[in-house]
Coordinates of C-alpha atoms and ligand atoms in Angstrom, one line a residue:
X1 CA -10.2 -6.8 4.2
X2 CA -12.8 -8.1 6.8
X3 CA -16.1 -9.4 4.8
X4 CA -18.9 -7.0 5.5
X5 CA -22.0 -6.6 4.6
X6 CA -23.4 -4.1 2.8
X7 CA -26.6 -3.6 2.2
X8 CA -27.8 -1.5 -0.6
X9 CA -31.3 0.3 -1.8
X10 CA -31.7 0.8 -4.8
X11 CA -34.9 3.0 -5.3
X12 CA -36.2 4.3 -8.8
X13 CA -34.1 7.1 -10.9
X14 CA -31.6 7.2 -13.8
X15 CA -29.0 7.3 -11.2
X16 CA -29.5 3.5 -11.3
X17 CA -27.1 2.2 -13.6
X18 CA -24.3 4.5 -12.1
X19 CA -24.8 1.5 -9.3
X20 CA -24.0 -1.6 -11.7
X21 CA -19.6 0.2 -11.1
X22 CA -20.3 1.6 -6.9
X23 CA -21.8 -2.3 -6.2
X24 CA -18.6 -4.0 -8.1
X25 CA -15.3 -1.4 -7.0
X26 CA -17.9 -2.8 -3.2
X27 CA -17.1 -5.8 -4.1
X28 CA -14.5 -5.3 -5.2
X29 CA -13.3 -3.5 -1.7
X30 CA -13.9 -7.3 0.1
X31 CA -16.7 -5.9 1.2
X32 CA -20.7 -8.3 0.6
X33 CA -22.7 -6.0 -0.9
X34 CA -26.7 -6.7 -1.0
X35 CA -28.7 -5.3 -3.2
X36 CA -32.2 -4.4 -2.4
X37 CA -34.0 -3.2 -5.9
X38 CA -37.2 -0.5 -5.8
X39 CA -39.5 -1.8 -8.0
X40 CA -39.7 1.2 -9.7
X41 CA -36.0 0.6 -9.9
X42 CA -36.7 -2.9 -11.6
X43 CA -38.4 0.0 -14.4
X44 CA -34.0 1.2 -15.3
X45 CA -32.0 -2.3 -14.7
X46 CA -32.8 -5.8 -14.8
X47 CA -32.2 -7.1 -11.4
X48 CA -30.5 -10.0 -13.0
X49 CA -27.5 -7.3 -13.1
X50 CA -27.2 -6.7 -10.0
X51 CA -27.7 -10.4 -9.1
X52 CA -24.1 -10.9 -11.1
X53 CA -22.0 -8.0 -10.1
X54 CA -22.9 -8.1 -6.7
X55 CA -23.1 -13.1 -6.7
X56 CA -26.2 -12.7 -4.3
X57 CA -29.7 -12.6 -4.8
X58 CA -31.5 -9.4 -5.2
X59 CA -35.0 -8.2 -3.3
X60 CA -36.9 -6.3 -5.5
X61 CA -40.1 -5.1 -4.5
X62 CA -43.1 -7.7 -5.3
X63 CA -45.7 -9.5 -3.8
X64 CA -44.1 -12.1 -1.6
X65 CA -45.5 -14.8 0.4
X66 CA -46.3 -12.6 3.6
X67 CA -43.7 -15.3 5.8
X68 CA -40.4 -15.6 3.0
X69 CA -41.0 -11.3 2.7
X70 CA -40.5 -11.6 6.3
X71 CA -38.0 -13.8 7.1
X72 CA -36.1 -11.8 4.1
X73 CA -36.5 -8.1 5.4
X74 CA -35.3 -8.4 9.0
X75 CA -33.0 -11.1 7.8
X76 CA -31.2 -8.1 5.8
X77 CA -31.9 -5.4 8.1
X78 CA -30.0 -7.4 10.6
X79 CA -26.7 -8.4 8.6
X80 CA -26.3 -5.5 7.4
X81 CA -22.9 -3.9 8.7
X82 CA -23.5 -1.0 6.7
X83 CA -27.0 0.5 4.6
X84 CA -26.9 2.3 1.1
X85 CA -29.3 4.2 -0.5
X86 CA -28.1 5.2 -3.8
X87 CA -30.2 7.3 -5.8
X88 CA -32.1 8.2 -3.1
X89 CA -35.7 9.7 -4.6
X90 CA -37.5 11.7 -2.8
X91 CA -40.2 9.6 -1.8
X92 CA -38.0 6.9 -0.1
X93 CA -36.0 10.0 1.9
X94 CA -40.2 11.2 3.4
X95 CA -41.1 7.7 3.8
X96 CA -38.4 6.1 6.2
X97 CA -38.6 10.5 7.9
X98 CA -42.1 10.1 7.8
X99 CA -42.0 6.4 9.5
X100 CA -43.5 5.0 6.4
X101 CA -42.8 0.6 5.8
X102 CA -44.9 -0.4 3.3
X103 CA -42.4 -2.0 0.9
X104 CA -39.4 -4.4 0.5
X105 CA -36.5 -1.1 0.9
X106 CA -38.3 1.4 3.3
X107 CA -39.6 -1.8 5.8
X108 CA -36.5 -2.7 5.6
X109 CA -33.9 0.2 6.5
X110 CA -36.4 1.1 9.4
X111 CA -35.6 -2.1 10.7
X112 CA -31.7 -1.8 11.0
X113 CA -29.4 -0.3 13.6
X114 CA -26.9 -0.4 11.5
X115 CA -25.5 2.8 10.6
X116 CA -27.6 3.9 6.9
X117 CA -26.1 6.4 4.1
X118 CA -28.3 8.3 2.6
X119 CA -27.3 9.4 -1.6
X120 CA -30.1 12.3 -3.8
X121 CA -31.0 12.1 -6.1
X122 CA -33.3 14.2 -8.3
X123 CA -34.8 16.7 -10.0
X124 CA -33.3 20.5 -8.7
X125 CA -36.7 21.6 -8.3
X126 CA -37.4 18.9 -5.7
X127 CA -34.2 19.0 -4.2
X128 CA -34.6 22.0 -3.0
X129 CA -38.3 21.5 -1.8
X130 CA -38.7 22.8 1.6
X131 CA -40.9 19.9 2.7
X132 CA -37.1 17.3 1.0
X133 CA -35.4 19.0 2.5
X134 CA -37.0 19.2 6.3
X135 CA -37.5 15.0 5.6
X136 CA -33.6 15.5 4.9
X137 CA -32.6 17.3 8.1
X138 CA -35.6 16.0 10.1
X139 CA -33.0 12.4 9.6
X140 CA -29.9 14.6 9.5
X141 CA -30.6 15.2 13.5
X142 CA -31.5 11.1 13.3
X143 CA -28.5 9.4 12.6
X144 CA -28.1 9.5 9.3
X145 CA -26.1 10.0 7.2
X146 CA -25.6 11.7 3.2
X147 CA -24.0 11.7 0.8
X148 CA -24.8 15.6 -0.8
X149 CA -25.5 15.7 -4.7
X150 CA -24.2 17.1 -6.8
X151 CA -24.5 20.0 -9.1
X152 CA -24.8 19.6 -12.3
X153 CA -26.4 19.1 -15.7
X154 CA -30.0 16.9 -15.0
X155 CA -31.4 13.5 -16.6
X156 CA -34.3 16.6 -17.1
X157 CA -32.2 18.6 -19.1
X158 CA -32.3 21.1 -15.9
X159 CA -28.6 22.4 -14.8
X160 CA -28.8 22.3 -10.8
X161 CA -27.6 20.5 -7.1
X162 CA -29.4 17.0 -7.4
X163 CA -27.2 14.8 -9.5
X164 CA -25.8 12.1 -7.7
X165 CA -22.6 12.6 -5.9
X166 CA -20.1 10.6 -7.8
X167 CA -19.2 6.8 -8.2
X168 CA -15.8 7.5 -6.1
X169 CA -17.5 10.2 -3.8
X170 CA -20.3 7.4 -2.4
X171 CA -17.2 4.5 -2.6
X172 CA -14.8 6.8 -1.1
X173 CA -17.2 7.7 2.0
X174 CA -18.6 4.4 2.7
X175 CA -14.3 3.0 2.6
X176 CA -13.4 5.9 5.0
X177 CA -16.7 5.8 7.0
X178 CA -16.3 1.2 7.7
X179 CA -12.7 1.6 7.8
X180 CA -10.8 -0.6 9.8
X181 CA -8.6 0.9 13.1
X182 CA -6.5 -2.3 11.9
X183 CA -3.1 0.2 12.3
X184 CA -3.6 2.3 15.7
X185 CA -0.3 2.0 17.7
X186 CA 1.3 2.0 14.2
X187 CA 4.0 4.4 13.2
X188 CA 4.2 4.4 10.3
X189 CA 7.0 6.8 7.6
X190 CA 6.2 7.0 4.2
X191 CA 8.6 8.3 0.9
X192 CA 7.0 9.8 -1.9
X193 CA 7.2 12.1 -5.4
X194 CA 9.9 12.5 -6.8
X195 CA 13.2 15.0 -5.2
X196 CA 15.4 17.5 -7.9
X197 CA 19.4 17.1 -7.8
X198 CA 19.6 20.7 -9.2
X199 CA 22.8 21.4 -12.0
X200 CA 22.7 24.9 -11.4
X201 CA 19.5 26.9 -10.2
X202 CA 17.0 27.1 -13.3
X203 CA 18.0 23.7 -13.7
X204 CA 17.2 20.3 -12.7
X205 CA 17.2 15.8 -12.7
X206 CA 14.1 15.0 -11.8
X207 CA 11.2 11.9 -13.1
X208 CA 7.5 11.9 -13.5
X209 CA 6.8 11.1 -10.3
X210 CA 3.7 12.9 -8.6
X211 CA 3.2 11.3 -5.7
X212 CA 0.4 10.2 -5.9
X213 CA 1.4 6.5 -4.9
X214 CA 3.2 7.4 -1.2
X215 CA 0.1 10.0 -0.7
X216 CA -2.7 7.6 -0.6
X217 CA -0.6 5.1 1.1
X218 CA -0.8 7.9 4.3
X219 CA -4.3 9.1 3.9
X220 CA -5.1 5.7 4.0
X221 CA -3.1 4.6 7.1
X222 CA -4.0 8.0 8.8
X223 CA -7.0 6.5 8.1
X224 CA -6.5 3.3 9.3
X225 CA -5.4 4.6 13.1
X226 CA -1.9 5.0 12.6
X227 CA 0.5 7.5 13.2
X228 CA 2.0 8.7 9.8
X229 CA 5.1 10.8 9.2
X230 CA 5.2 11.8 4.4
X231 CA 8.0 12.8 3.6
X232 CA 7.7 14.3 0.3
X233 CA 9.6 15.0 -2.4
X234 CA 8.7 18.0 -4.2
X235 CA 4.6 16.9 -4.9
X236 CA 1.1 19.6 -6.6
X237 CA -0.7 16.7 -3.9
X238 CA -1.6 18.6 -1.0
X239 CA -0.6 17.6 3.0
X240 CA -2.8 14.1 3.4
X241 CA -5.2 14.9 6.7
X242 CA -3.7 14.5 9.5
X243 CA 0.1 13.6 8.2
X244 CA 2.8 14.9 9.5
X245 CA 4.5 16.1 5.9
X246 CA 7.6 17.2 5.4
X247 CA 8.8 18.8 2.7
X248 CA 12.2 17.7 1.0
X249 CA 13.9 18.7 -2.6
X250 CA 16.6 16.0 -2.9
X251 CA 17.5 12.8 -2.0
X252 CA 20.0 13.8 0.2
X253 CA 17.6 15.9 1.9
X254 CA 15.4 13.4 1.4
X255 CA 17.8 10.7 3.5
X256 CA 18.3 13.0 6.1
X257 CA 14.5 13.3 7.0
X258 CA 14.4 9.8 7.2
X259 CA 17.5 9.6 9.5
X260 CA 15.5 12.0 12.3
X261 CA 12.1 10.0 12.2
X262 CA 13.4 6.6 11.0
X263 CA 14.2 5.6 15.6
X264 CA 10.4 6.8 15.6
X265 CA 9.0 4.4 13.3
X266 CA 8.0 0.3 13.5
X267 CA 6.6 0.8 9.3
X268 CA 8.7 1.8 6.6
X269 CA 7.6 2.9 2.7
X270 CA 10.1 3.8 0.7
X271 CA 7.8 5.0 -2.4
X272 CA 9.6 7.2 -2.7
X273 CA 11.1 8.1 -7.3
X274 CA 14.6 9.1 -5.6
X275 CA 17.0 10.5 -8.2
X276 CA 20.1 7.7 -8.3
X277 CA 22.7 10.8 -9.5
X278 CA 23.3 14.2 -8.3
X279 CA 25.6 16.6 -10.3
X280 CA 29.2 16.5 -8.9
X281 CA 28.8 19.8 -8.9
X282 CA 25.7 22.8 -7.8
X283 CA 27.0 25.8 -9.7
X284 CA 25.6 28.8 -8.1
X285 CA 24.6 30.8 -11.4
X286 CA 22.7 30.2 -13.6
X287 CA 25.3 28.0 -16.1
X288 CA 25.4 30.4 -19.9
X289 CA 25.5 28.0 -22.8
X290 CA 29.7 28.7 -24.5
X291 CA 30.9 25.4 -25.8
X292 CA 29.1 23.2 -28.4
X293 CA 29.1 20.0 -25.7
X294 CA 29.0 20.3 -21.8
X295 CA 29.7 17.1 -20.0
X296 CA 28.7 16.7 -16.6
X297 CA 29.6 14.3 -14.0
X298 CA 26.9 13.0 -11.4
X299 CA 28.1 10.4 -8.4
X300 CA 25.0 8.4 -6.5
X301 CA 23.1 9.5 -3.9
X302 CA 22.6 7.8 -0.6
X303 CA 20.0 4.7 -1.0
X304 CA 18.3 5.4 1.9
X305 CA 16.3 2.3 1.5
X306 CA 19.1 -0.1 1.8
X307 CA 20.4 2.1 4.3
X308 CA 17.8 1.6 6.9
X309 CA 18.1 -2.2 6.0
X310 CA 21.3 -1.7 6.7
X311 CA 20.2 -1.7 10.7
X312 CA 16.4 -2.1 10.7
X313 CA 16.2 -4.6 14.4
X314 CA 12.4 -5.2 13.8
X315 CA 10.5 -2.7 11.6
X316 CA 8.6 -3.5 8.7
X317 CA 10.6 -2.7 5.5
X318 CA 8.7 -2.1 2.0
X319 CA 9.8 -0.8 -0.9
X320 CA 8.7 -0.3 -4.8
X321 CA 10.2 -1.5 -7.7
X322 CA 10.5 0.6 -11.2
X323 CA 11.0 -1.3 -13.9
X324 CA 10.9 -1.5 -17.5
X325 CA 11.6 -4.8 -18.5
X326 CA 12.1 -8.4 -16.6
X327 CA 10.3 -6.9 -13.5
X328 CA 9.9 -10.1 -11.0
X329 CA 13.6 -10.8 -12.1
X330 CA 14.4 -7.5 -10.9
X331 CA 12.0 -6.9 -7.9
X332 CA 13.6 -9.9 -6.1
X333 CA 17.5 -8.9 -6.3
X334 CA 15.8 -5.5 -4.9
X335 CA 14.0 -7.5 -2.1
X336 CA 17.3 -9.3 -1.1
X337 CA 19.4 -6.3 -1.2
X338 CA 17.6 -4.0 0.6
X339 CA 17.0 -6.7 3.7
X340 CA 12.9 -5.9 2.9
X341 CA 9.8 -7.8 3.9
X342 CA 7.7 -6.3 1.6
X343 CA 8.5 -5.3 -2.2
X344 CA 5.6 -3.3 -4.6
X345 CA 6.6 -4.3 -7.9
X346 CA 5.0 -1.6 -10.6
X347 CA 5.8 -1.9 -14.9
X348 CA 6.8 2.0 -15.0
X349 CA 6.3 1.3 -19.1
X350 CA 3.3 0.3 -19.3
X351 CA 1.0 4.0 -19.5
X352 CA -2.2 2.9 -17.3
X353 CA 0.1 2.6 -14.6
X354 CA 3.6 3.7 -12.4
X355 CA 4.2 8.0 -12.9
X356 CA 1.7 10.5 -13.4
X357 CA -1.4 8.1 -13.9
X358 CA -4.3 7.6 -11.2
X359 CA -3.6 3.7 -12.3
X360 CA -1.6 0.9 -10.4
X361 CA -1.1 -2.6 -10.8
X362 CA 1.6 -4.3 -9.0
X363 CA 2.7 -7.7 -7.8
X364 CA 3.7 -8.1 -3.8
X365 CA 7.0 -10.2 -3.0
X366 CA 7.8 -10.9 0.1
X367 CA 10.5 -12.1 2.1
X368 CA 9.1 -15.3 2.3
X369 CA 8.3 -16.1 -0.7
X370 CA 5.0 -15.4 -1.4
X371 CA 3.2 -12.7 -4.9
X372 CA 0.0 -11.1 -4.9
X373 CA -0.4 -9.9 -8.0
X374 CA -3.5 -6.6 -7.5
X375 CA -4.7 -5.9 -11.3
X376 CA -5.5 -2.4 -12.8
X377 CA -7.4 -0.3 -10.6
X378 CA -6.9 2.8 -8.1
X379 CA -4.2 4.0 -6.6
X380 CA -5.9 4.1 -3.7
X381 CA -7.1 0.7 -3.6
X382 CA -3.7 0.1 -4.5
X383 CA -3.1 0.9 -1.1
X384 CA -6.0 -0.6 0.9
X385 CA -4.2 -3.3 -1.1
X386 CA -0.7 -2.8 -0.2
X387 CA -2.2 -2.5 3.6
X388 CA -4.7 -4.9 3.8
X389 CA -0.7 -6.9 3.5
X390 CA 1.5 -5.4 5.8
X391 CA -1.1 -6.1 8.1
X392 CA -2.1 -9.9 7.6
X393 CA 1.5 -11.7 6.5
X394 CA 4.1 -8.1 8.1
X395 CA 2.4 -7.3 11.4
X396 CA 0.9 -10.4 12.8
X397 CA 3.0 -12.3 11.5
X398 CA 5.1 -11.4 14.0
X399 CA 2.1 -10.4 16.7
Ligands
CTP401 N1 15.1 3.8 -2.9 C1 15.2 5.2 -2.6 N2 16.7 6.3 -2.3 C2 17.5 5.6 -3.7 C3 16.4 4.8 -4.7 C4 16.1 4.2 -4.2 O1 15.0 5.0 -1.1 N3 18.9 6.8 -4.2 C5 14.2 3.6 -3.1 C6 12.9 4.0 -3.6 O2 11.9 5.1 -2.6 C7 12.3 2.3 -3.9 C8 13.7 1.2 -4.1 O3 14.4 1.6 -3.6 O4 11.6 1.7 -2.6 C9 12.9 0.8 -5.5 O5 14.0 2.0 -5.9 P1 13.7 1.4 -7.9 O6 14.1 3.5 -8.6 O7 13.5 1.0 -8.2 O8 16.0 1.5 -7.6 P2 16.9 1.2 -7.1 O9 17.5 0.6 -6.4 O10 16.9 2.9 -7.8 O11 17.8 0.2 -9.1 P3 17.5 1.1 -10.2 O12 17.3 2.4 -10.5 O13 19.0 0.4 -10.8 O14 17.1 -0.7 -11.2

């Protein structure tokens, strides 16, 4: 991820504390974050907290020598690739909308040419006040973008719209906004989710995969400019935006769908938890419980990635390894056996990683012997890190 500069303006409001986590997430996503606080914001949060989290000096609205003041607000305004004001008070919105620049934050916003995102937070009646709404509309018409507040219980005891958008919404808006188009022109094929291997019309073999990791990879690739086909086993997740999603049930169907689309692809990622075996026969009708014991015979399904690996040409091939023990050893074996360029290894016995949870922690291991560990984070962030790795080590290496 490139080191882009985000200037975060924090105004006075109880939601200021939430920005500690937002700043931390932005740092982890690779941004260089500079915080400017109003004097009122520093009543809620000590600037030292933001300084420690952002690893940059925090500018607070206090009296400073004029020469220093002038330099700082212009240099910060110039430095910003993106400006975020959150929480944005009615007062700050009013000042920006009316061209008032009387403190460090309002002066810097006025001097910037970077895109400005504003996330308001205030009492519901203040938010609905016609003057505040006019100010918001005026700013929208001028190109300022808003991250709308949420409906909920407010610190003042009221229930209504005015609560700062959730941390995830703010961070994701920034990630989308600032997303690099470094996959422009790439054709990507991703498998995701479980497969179902039916025994009879009402019973099947499967696994707990929900498809979250593969869907996150697909939507990130789309946002970064790739043309994406997602071959998904049964999943409750909606089709990701701007992604050609093909739904299948069985490993055999997934294999056929991959064969149909593979010749078009530059990058293929196998994120699906494909069932390795299927019942040798699928009963046309429900099997009745007759005997005390039932013996089933299973036959092997095609190993989709391995088959592609046999004729991969100059495609980039990425696999996952779901392991419950010795993950690195088995991961390396799969990397070699399936002729992959990169393997994403996860220990599915961890309760907070792997199947059916929102988070994951993985090790990336490539064919050159490089390893990178990604500590526990959301699957969206893991997807970003995987694409960063592919772009840096596999695509640009080949260019
Ligand atoms: N995979 C595949 N087709 C299969 C099985 C697995 O394409 N029939 C892919 C998965 O999508 C994943 C990788 O191969 O990217 C490894 O899957 P995993 O289940 O960890 O390993 P297996 O190859 O099935 O081996 P084992 O079950 O013995 O660990």
